[in-house]
Coordinates of C-alpha atoms and ligand atoms in Angstrom, one line a residue:
X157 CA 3.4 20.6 3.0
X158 CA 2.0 18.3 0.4
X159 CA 3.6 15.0 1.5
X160 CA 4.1 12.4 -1.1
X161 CA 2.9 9.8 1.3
X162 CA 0.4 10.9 4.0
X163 CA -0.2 7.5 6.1
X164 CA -0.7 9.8 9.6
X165 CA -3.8 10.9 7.6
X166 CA -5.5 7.6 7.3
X167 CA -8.9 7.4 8.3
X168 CA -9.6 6.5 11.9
X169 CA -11.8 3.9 11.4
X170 CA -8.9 2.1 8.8
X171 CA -6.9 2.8 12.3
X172 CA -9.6 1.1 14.5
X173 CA -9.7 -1.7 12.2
X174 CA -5.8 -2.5 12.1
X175 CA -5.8 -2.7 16.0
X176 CA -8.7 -5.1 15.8
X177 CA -6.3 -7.4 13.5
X178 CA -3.1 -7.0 15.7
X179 CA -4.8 -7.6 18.8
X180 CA -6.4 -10.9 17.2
X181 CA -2.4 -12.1 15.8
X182 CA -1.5 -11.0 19.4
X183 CA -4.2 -12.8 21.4
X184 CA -4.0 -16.0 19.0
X185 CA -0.1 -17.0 20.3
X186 CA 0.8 -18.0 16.5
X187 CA 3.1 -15.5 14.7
X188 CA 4.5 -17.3 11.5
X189 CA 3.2 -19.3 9.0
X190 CA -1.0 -19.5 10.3
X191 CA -4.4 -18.6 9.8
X192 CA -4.0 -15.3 8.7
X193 CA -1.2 -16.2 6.1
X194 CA -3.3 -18.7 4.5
X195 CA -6.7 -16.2 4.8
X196 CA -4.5 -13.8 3.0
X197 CA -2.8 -15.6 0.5
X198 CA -6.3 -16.9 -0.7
X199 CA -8.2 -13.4 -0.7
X200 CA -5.0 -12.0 -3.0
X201 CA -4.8 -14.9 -5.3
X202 CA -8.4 -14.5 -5.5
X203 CA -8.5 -10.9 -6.4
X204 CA -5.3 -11.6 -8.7
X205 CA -7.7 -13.8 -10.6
X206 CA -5.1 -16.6 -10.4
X207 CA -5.1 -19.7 -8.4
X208 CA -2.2 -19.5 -6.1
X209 CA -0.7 -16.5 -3.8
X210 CA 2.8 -17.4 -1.7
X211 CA 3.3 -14.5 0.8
X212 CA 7.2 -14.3 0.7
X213 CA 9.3 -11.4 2.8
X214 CA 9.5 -8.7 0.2
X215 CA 8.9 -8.0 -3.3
X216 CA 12.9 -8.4 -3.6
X217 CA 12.6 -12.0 -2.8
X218 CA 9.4 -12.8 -4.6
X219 CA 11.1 -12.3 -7.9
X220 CA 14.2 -14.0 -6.9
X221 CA 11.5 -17.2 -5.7
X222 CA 9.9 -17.1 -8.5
X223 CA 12.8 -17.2 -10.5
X224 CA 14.5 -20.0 -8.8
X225 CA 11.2 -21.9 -8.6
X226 CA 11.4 -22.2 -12.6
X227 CA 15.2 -23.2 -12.4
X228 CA 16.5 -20.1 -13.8
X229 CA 19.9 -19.4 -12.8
X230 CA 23.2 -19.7 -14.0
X231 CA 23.9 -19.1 -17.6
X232 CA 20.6 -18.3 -18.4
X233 CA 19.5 -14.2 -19.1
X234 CA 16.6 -11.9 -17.8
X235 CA 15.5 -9.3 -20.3
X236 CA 14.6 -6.1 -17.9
X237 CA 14.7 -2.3 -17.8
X238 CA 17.3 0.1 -16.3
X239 CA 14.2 2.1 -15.3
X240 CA 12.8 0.5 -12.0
X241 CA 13.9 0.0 -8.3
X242 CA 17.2 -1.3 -8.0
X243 CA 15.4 -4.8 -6.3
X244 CA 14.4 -5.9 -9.6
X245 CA 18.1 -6.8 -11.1
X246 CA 19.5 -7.0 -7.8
X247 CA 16.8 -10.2 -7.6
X248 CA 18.2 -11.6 -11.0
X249 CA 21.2 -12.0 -9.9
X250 CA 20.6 -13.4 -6.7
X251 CA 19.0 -16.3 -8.2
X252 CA 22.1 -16.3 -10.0
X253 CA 20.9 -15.4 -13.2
X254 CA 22.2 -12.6 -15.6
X255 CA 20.4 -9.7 -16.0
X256 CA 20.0 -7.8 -19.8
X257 CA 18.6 -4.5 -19.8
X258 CA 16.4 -3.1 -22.7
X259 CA 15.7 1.0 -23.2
X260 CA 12.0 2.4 -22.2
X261 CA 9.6 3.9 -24.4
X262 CA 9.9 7.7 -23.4
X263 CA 6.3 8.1 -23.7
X264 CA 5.4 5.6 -20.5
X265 CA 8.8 4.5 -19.4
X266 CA 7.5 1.4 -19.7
X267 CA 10.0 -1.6 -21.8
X268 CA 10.6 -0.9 -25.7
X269 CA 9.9 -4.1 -26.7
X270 CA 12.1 -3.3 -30.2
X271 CA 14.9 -2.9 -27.8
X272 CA 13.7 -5.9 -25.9
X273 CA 13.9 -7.8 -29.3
X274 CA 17.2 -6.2 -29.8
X275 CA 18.8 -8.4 -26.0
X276 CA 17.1 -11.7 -27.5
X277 CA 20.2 -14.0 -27.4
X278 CA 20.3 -18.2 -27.2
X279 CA 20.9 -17.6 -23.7
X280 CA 17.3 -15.7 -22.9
X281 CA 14.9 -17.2 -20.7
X282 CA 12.5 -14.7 -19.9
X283 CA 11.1 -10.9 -19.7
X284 CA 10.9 -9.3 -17.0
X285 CA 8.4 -6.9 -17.0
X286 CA 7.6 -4.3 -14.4
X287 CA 4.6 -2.3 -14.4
X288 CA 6.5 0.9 -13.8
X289 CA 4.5 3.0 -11.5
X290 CA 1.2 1.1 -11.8
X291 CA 0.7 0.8 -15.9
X292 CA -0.1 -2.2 -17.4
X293 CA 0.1 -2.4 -21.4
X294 CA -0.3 -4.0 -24.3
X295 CA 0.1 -7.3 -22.4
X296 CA -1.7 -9.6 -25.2
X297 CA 1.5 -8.3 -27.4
X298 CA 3.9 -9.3 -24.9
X299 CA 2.5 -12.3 -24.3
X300 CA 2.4 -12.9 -27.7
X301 CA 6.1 -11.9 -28.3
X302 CA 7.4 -14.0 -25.4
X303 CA 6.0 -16.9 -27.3
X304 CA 7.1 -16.3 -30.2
X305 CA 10.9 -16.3 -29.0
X306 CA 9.8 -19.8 -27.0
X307 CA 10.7 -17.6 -23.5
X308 CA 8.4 -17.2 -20.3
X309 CA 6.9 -13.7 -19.5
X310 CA 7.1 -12.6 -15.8
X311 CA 5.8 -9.6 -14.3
X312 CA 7.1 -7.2 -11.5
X313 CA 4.0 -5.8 -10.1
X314 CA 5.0 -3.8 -6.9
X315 CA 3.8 -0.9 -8.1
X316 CA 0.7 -2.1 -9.6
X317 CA -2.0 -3.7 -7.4
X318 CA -4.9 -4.9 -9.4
X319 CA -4.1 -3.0 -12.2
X320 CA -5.9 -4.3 -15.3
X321 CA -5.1 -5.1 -18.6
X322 CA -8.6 -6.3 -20.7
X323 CA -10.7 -7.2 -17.5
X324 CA -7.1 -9.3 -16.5
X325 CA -5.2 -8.4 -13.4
X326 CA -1.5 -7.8 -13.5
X327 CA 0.4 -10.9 -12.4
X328 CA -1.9 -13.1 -14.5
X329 CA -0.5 -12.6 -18.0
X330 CA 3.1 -14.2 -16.8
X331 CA 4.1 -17.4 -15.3
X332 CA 4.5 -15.2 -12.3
X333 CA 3.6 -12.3 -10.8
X334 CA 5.9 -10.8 -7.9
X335 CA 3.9 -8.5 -5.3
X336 CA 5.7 -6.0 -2.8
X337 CA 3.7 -5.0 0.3
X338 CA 6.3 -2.1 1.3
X339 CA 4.6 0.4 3.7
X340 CA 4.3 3.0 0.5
X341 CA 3.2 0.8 -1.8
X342 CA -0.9 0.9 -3.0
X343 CA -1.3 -2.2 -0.7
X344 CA 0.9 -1.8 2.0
X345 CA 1.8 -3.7 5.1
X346 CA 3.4 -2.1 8.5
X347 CA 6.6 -3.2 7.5
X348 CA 8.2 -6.0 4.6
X349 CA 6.2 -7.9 2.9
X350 CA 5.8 -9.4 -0.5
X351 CA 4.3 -12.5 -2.5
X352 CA 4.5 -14.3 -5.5
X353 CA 0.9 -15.0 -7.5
X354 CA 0.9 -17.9 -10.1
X355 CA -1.5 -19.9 -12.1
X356 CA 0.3 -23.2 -11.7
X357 CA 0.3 -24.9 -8.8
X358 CA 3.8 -26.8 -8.6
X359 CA 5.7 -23.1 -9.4
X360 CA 3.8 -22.1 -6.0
X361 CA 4.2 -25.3 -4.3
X362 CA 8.3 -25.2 -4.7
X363 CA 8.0 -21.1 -4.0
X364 CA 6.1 -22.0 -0.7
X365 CA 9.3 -24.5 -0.1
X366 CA 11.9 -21.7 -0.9
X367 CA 10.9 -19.7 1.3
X368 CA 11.2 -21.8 4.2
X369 CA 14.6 -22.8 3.7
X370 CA 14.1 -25.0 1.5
X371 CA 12.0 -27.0 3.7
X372 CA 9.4 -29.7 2.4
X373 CA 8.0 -31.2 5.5
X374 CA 9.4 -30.2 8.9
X375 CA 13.3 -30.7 9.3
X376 CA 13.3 -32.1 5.7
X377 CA 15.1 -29.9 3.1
X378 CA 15.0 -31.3 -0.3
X379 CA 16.7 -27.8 -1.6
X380 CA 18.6 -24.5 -0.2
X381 CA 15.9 -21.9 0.1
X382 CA 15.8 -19.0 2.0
X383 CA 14.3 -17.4 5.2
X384 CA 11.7 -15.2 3.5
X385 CA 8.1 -15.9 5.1
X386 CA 5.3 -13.1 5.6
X387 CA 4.4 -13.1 9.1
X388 CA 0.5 -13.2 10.8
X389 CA 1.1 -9.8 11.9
X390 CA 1.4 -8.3 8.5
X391 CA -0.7 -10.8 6.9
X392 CA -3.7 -9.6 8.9
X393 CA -2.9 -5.9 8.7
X394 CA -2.8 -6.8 4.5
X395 CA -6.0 -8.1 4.8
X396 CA -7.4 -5.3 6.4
X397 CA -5.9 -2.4 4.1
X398 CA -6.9 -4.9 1.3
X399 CA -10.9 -3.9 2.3
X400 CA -10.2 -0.4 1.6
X401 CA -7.6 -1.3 -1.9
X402 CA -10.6 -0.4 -4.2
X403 CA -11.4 3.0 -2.5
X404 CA -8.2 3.6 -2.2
X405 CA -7.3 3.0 -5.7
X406 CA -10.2 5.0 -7.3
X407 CA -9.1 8.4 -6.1
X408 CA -5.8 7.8 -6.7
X409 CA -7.7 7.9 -10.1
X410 CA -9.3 11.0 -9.8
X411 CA -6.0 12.9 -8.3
X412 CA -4.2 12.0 -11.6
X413 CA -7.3 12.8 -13.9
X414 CA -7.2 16.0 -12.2
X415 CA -3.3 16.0 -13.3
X416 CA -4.0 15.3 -16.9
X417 CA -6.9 17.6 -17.0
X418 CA -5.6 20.8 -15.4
X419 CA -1.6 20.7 -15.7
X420 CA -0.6 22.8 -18.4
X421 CA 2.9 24.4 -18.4
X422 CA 5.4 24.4 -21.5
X423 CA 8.0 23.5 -19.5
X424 CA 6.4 20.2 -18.1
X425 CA 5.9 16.6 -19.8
X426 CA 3.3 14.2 -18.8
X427 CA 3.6 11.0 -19.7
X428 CA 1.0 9.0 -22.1
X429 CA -2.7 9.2 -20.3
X430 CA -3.8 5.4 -19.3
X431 CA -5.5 3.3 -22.1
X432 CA -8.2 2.0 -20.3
X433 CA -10.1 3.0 -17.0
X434 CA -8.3 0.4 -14.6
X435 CA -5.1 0.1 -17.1
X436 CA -3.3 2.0 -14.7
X437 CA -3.2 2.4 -10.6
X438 CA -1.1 5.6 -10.3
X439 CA 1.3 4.5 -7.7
X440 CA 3.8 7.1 -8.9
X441 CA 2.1 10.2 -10.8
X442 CA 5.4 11.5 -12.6
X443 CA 6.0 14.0 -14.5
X444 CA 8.9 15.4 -16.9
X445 CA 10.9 18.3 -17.2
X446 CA 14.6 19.9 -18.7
X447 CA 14.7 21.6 -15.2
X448 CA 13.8 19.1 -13.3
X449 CA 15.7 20.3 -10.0
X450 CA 14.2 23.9 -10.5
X451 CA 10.7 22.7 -10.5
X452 CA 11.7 20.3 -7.8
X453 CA 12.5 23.5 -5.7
X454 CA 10.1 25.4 -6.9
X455 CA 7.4 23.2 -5.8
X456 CA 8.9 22.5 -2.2
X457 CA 9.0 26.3 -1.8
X458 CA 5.5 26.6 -2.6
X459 CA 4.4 23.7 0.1
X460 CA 5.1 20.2 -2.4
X461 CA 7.5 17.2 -1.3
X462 CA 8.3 15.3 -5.0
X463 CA 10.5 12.6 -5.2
X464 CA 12.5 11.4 -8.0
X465 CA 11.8 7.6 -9.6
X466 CA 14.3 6.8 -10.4
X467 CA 17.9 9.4 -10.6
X468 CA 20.1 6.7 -11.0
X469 CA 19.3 3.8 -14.2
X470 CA 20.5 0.6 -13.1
X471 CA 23.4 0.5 -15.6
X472 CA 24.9 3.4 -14.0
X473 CA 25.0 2.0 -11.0
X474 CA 28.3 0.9 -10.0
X475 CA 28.1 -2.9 -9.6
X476 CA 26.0 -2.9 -12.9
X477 CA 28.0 -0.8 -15.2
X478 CA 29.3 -4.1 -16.9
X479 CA 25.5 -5.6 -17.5
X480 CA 24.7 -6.4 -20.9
X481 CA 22.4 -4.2 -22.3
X482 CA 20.7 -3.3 -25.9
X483 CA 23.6 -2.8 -28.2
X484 CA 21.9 0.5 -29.3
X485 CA 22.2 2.0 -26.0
X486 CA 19.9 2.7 -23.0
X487 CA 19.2 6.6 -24.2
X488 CA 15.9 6.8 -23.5
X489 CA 15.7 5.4 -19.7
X490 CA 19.0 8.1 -18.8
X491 CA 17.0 10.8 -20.4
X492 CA 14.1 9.8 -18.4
X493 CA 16.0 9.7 -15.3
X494 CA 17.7 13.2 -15.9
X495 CA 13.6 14.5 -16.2
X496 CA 11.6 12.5 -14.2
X497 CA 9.7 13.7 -11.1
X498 CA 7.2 12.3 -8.9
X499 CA 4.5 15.0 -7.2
X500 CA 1.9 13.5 -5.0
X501 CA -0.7 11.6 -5.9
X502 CA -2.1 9.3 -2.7
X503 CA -5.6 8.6 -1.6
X504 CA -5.2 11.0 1.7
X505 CA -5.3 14.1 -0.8
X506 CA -8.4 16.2 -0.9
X507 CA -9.0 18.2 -4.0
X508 CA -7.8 21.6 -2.6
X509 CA -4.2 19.6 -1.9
X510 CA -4.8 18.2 -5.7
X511 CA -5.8 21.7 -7.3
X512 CA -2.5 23.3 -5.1
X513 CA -0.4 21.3 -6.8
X514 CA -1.6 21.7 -10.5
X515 CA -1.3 25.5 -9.8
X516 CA 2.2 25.3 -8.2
X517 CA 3.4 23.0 -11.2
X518 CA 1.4 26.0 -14.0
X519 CA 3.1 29.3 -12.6
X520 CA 6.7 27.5 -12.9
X521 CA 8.7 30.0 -14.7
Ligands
LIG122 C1 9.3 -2.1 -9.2 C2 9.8 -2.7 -7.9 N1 10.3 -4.0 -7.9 C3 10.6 -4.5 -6.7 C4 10.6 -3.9 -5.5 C5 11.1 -4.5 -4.3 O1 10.1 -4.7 -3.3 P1 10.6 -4.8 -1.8 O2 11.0 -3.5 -1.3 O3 9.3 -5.3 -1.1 O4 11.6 -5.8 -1.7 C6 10.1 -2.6 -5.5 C7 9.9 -1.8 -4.2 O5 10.7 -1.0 -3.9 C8 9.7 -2.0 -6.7 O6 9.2 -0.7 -6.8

């Protein structure tokens, strides 16, 4: 079987080299909050381009730091999309804030901003964006019409690790960029982890507070934060995987230019190709179809796990079917979600796995 996710398959000497870090957290006696924290928070901002990096928990919390680190909250709205991981909104409204959802384009389920335009209310404070399986786009436009409606621009990059917009990495356009370090995602940890990137140095000065309970200096607690710290453990193993990130990156390139190149079936949709070589990081290489289950079977019968991001748009979820959303509807992002499916596309594939697939996805009838 084609897994979507082959981590068993990692190369040995990636293995070798995560031992080495854990036996260094383990032989050091300090497991929260040290070197290897600090070490990795400066190698990620650095790469980010940006001058801060606050490793947090999860991506999850990141965004919901990030937000309460700017004082949104109560009363005030989040522009997002109905099309990403239910730890977006569920973020937004933990920091209390009220979440607006705006319909994708169908062409890269990425946000519409004419739809976006269309959730613009006094009460606005920001746009969400998330670089839905590792695209970046048109960011000079967004950043353009975020200032134009005198609202901040924030980014939801767990899906897009270094992707690039213009020579720019994503996270660096917004006030904020949120990170998520899930095992699956392009830079993994061995377990949670997340962290919030940010030019300005008071935003990650309060985030690095907030996630500490709200602690300034030890045993004082000048806010209520929450308990949301990435450990040395995973800090170090991040560090590590981050060596190979590149590598990793590129053939998760050339899987999906094999994609674009060689899938060719009436039947199947791909979406828009990337606009620029490092514009897009292929963490998710989906693809769309009217019989979407069929091919789903079709492919696991001929040896290929796919997965679905995502069945289920947030509004029809059931403690967001009440969420204010684009008066026009959210048509686009549920006929995505009735078509979309994700075939593999990771950096353990060889081209024989890549050139299986392409012909498994071509002879479905
Ligand atoms: C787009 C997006 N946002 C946020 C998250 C949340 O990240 P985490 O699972 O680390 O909380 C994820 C991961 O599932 C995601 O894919």
């Amino acid at each position: 079987m084609i897994l979507i996710n082959d981590f068993k398959a990692e190369p040995e000497e990636l293995r070798v080299a995560e031992l080495t870090a854990m036996e260094r957290v383990l032989r050091s006696g300090w497991y929260v909050l040290g070197n290897e924290l600090q070490t990795f928070e400066q190698a990620w901002a650095r790469r980010c381009g940006v001058a801060n990096a606050v490793g947090v928990g999860n991506g999850m919390d990141a965004i919901e730091i990030g937000l309460r680190g700017l004082d949104i909250g109560p009363g005030d709205e989040v522009i997002t999309t109905p099309m990403t991981a239910f730890a977006t909104v569920l973020a937004i409204i933990r920091a209390g804030a009220i979440p607006v959802l705006a319909d994708i384009d169908p062409d890269t389920a990425l946000l519409d901003p004419a739809s976006v335009e269309r959730c613009i209310s006094s009460k606005t404070k920001a746009v969400l964006l998330v670089h839905l399986y590792g695209q970046v786009r048109e960011m000079e436009s967004w950043v353009a019409f975020c200032q134009r409606h005198g609202i901040v621009l924030l980014e939801d990059c767990a899906q897009a690790h270094l992707a690039q917009w213009n020579g720019k990495t994503a996270g660096s356009f917004g006030i904020f960029g949120a990170y998520s370090f899930y095992p699956t995602k392009n830079l993994g940890a061995l377990g949670d982890g997340g962290a919030l990137i940010c030019e300005d140095t008071e935003l990650a000065q309060r985030a690095a507070v907030l996630r500490n309970y709200g602690q300034s200096v030890r045993y004082q607690h000048p806010t209520l934060g929450l308990n949301s710290r990435l450990d040395e453990l995973q800090a170090a193993l991040l560090l590590t995987r981050l060596e190979w990130l590149e590598d990793f990156t590129e053939r998760r390139r050339q899987i999906a230019g094999a994609y674009h190149a060689g899938i060719a079936n009436s039947a199947v949709r791909l979406l828009a190709a990337p606009m620029q070589a490092h514009s897009h990081v292929h963490h998710l290489f989906v693809v769309l179809s009217r019989q979407r289950d069929r091919l789903a079977q079709h492919l696991k019968e001929t040896g290929v796990q796919t997965l679905v991001h995502y069945p289920v748009p947030i509004h029809m979820q059931p403690p967001c079917i009440e969420l204010h959303r684009d008066p026009n509807g959210l048509r686009s992002a549920e006929q995505h979600a009735a078509q979309c499916l994700s075939i593999p596309c990771h950096p353990q594939m060889s081209d024989a796995d890549a050139a299986k697939v392409i012909e498994s996805i071509n002879a479905f009838k």
